[in-house]
């Protein structure tokens, strides 16, 4: 899913993708997280890669819902601007 947002008078595109987690015990949840990346220009195809939102350790940040991913990404980009 790609969503266009305007943040501080700048258009950005946020892309949320599912991220499957293989667990040794399938009863451990969640088994699916979401990642979010952003683009300064509109992506040409769905498979384009943007810049991932990362956690404080520099790893790709995982979210439990697409809404949480979009909210966090928006706040992160607002703070950078």
Tab-separated table of C-alpha atoms in Angstrom:
chain	number	residue	atom	x	y	z
A	1	UNK	CA	0.000	0.000	0.000
A	2	UNK	CA	1.361	3.408	-0.975
A	3	UNK	CA	-0.143	6.582	0.451
A	4	UNK	CA	0.695	10.144	-0.544
A	5	UNK	CA	0.868	12.651	2.306
A	6	UNK	CA	1.887	16.281	2.522
A	7	UNK	CA	4.195	16.912	5.458
A	8	UNK	CA	5.344	20.472	6.108
A	9	UNK	CA	4.431	21.564	2.560
A	10	UNK	CA	6.358	18.632	1.063
A	11	UNK	CA	4.795	15.661	-0.730
A	12	UNK	CA	6.011	12.263	0.443
A	13	UNK	CA	4.848	8.777	-0.399
A	14	UNK	CA	4.679	6.226	2.408
A	15	UNK	CA	4.738	2.547	1.534
A	16	UNK	CA	3.567	-0.057	4.049
A	17	UNK	CA	4.485	-3.696	3.444
A	18	UNK	CA	3.705	-6.847	5.418
A	19	UNK	CA	6.653	-8.548	7.081
A	20	UNK	CA	6.193	-12.240	7.904
A	21	UNK	CA	7.959	-13.692	10.924
A	22	UNK	CA	8.820	-17.379	11.020
A	23	UNK	CA	8.490	-18.609	14.584
A	24	UNK	CA	9.713	-21.957	15.920
A	25	UNK	CA	6.388	-22.191	17.737
A	26	UNK	CA	3.459	-21.127	15.506
A	27	UNK	CA	1.418	-20.292	18.630
A	28	UNK	CA	3.613	-17.260	19.338
A	29	UNK	CA	1.985	-14.141	17.974
A	30	UNK	CA	2.190	-11.886	16.120
A	31	UNK	CA	3.422	-13.731	13.042
A	32	UNK	CA	3.050	-10.687	10.817
A	33	UNK	CA	4.398	-7.199	11.273
A	34	UNK	CA	4.557	-4.224	8.924
A	35	UNK	CA	7.412	-2.073	7.660
A	36	UNK	CA	7.180	1.439	6.258
A	37	UNK	CA	9.404	3.215	3.775
A	38	UNK	CA	9.158	6.667	2.275
A	39	UNK	CA	9.863	8.323	-1.049
A	40	UNK	CA	10.495	11.953	-1.971
A	41	UNK	CA	9.223	11.285	-5.504
A	42	UNK	CA	6.228	9.217	-6.516
A	43	UNK	CA	7.293	5.573	-6.953
A	44	UNK	CA	6.910	4.363	-10.524
A	45	UNK	CA	6.026	0.765	-9.646
A	46	UNK	CA	4.795	-0.988	-6.503
A	47	UNK	CA	8.101	-2.879	-6.190
A	48	UNK	CA	10.199	0.319	-5.876
A	49	UNK	CA	12.164	0.568	-2.640
A	50	UNK	CA	12.151	3.699	-0.565
A	51	UNK	CA	14.075	4.638	2.538
A	52	UNK	CA	12.971	2.447	5.446
A	53	UNK	CA	12.001	3.930	8.774
A	54	UNK	CA	14.474	2.497	11.277
A	55	UNK	CA	14.532	2.022	15.026
A	56	UNK	CA	17.055	3.563	17.423
A	57	UNK	CA	19.503	0.696	16.729
A	58	UNK	CA	19.438	1.274	12.970
A	59	UNK	CA	17.300	-1.787	12.198
A	60	UNK	CA	14.145	-1.644	10.098
A	61	UNK	CA	11.359	-0.785	12.532
A	62	UNK	CA	8.505	-3.295	12.740
A	63	UNK	CA	4.926	-2.308	13.502
A	64	UNK	CA	1.923	-4.341	14.592
A	65	UNK	CA	-0.483	-2.510	12.263
A	66	UNK	CA	-0.396	-0.439	9.075
A	67	UNK	CA	-1.941	2.496	10.966
A	68	UNK	CA	0.837	2.407	13.565
A	69	UNK	CA	3.418	2.328	10.756
A	70	UNK	CA	1.930	5.348	8.965
A	71	UNK	CA	1.527	7.338	12.184
A	72	UNK	CA	5.109	6.715	13.300
A	73	UNK	CA	6.512	7.472	9.839
A	74	UNK	CA	4.639	10.755	9.625
A	75	UNK	CA	5.885	11.866	13.060
A	76	UNK	CA	9.453	10.851	12.199
A	77	UNK	CA	9.449	12.789	8.941
A	78	UNK	CA	7.880	15.843	10.638
A	79	UNK	CA	10.708	15.863	13.189
A	80	UNK	CA	13.356	15.682	10.439
A	81	UNK	CA	11.917	18.613	8.500
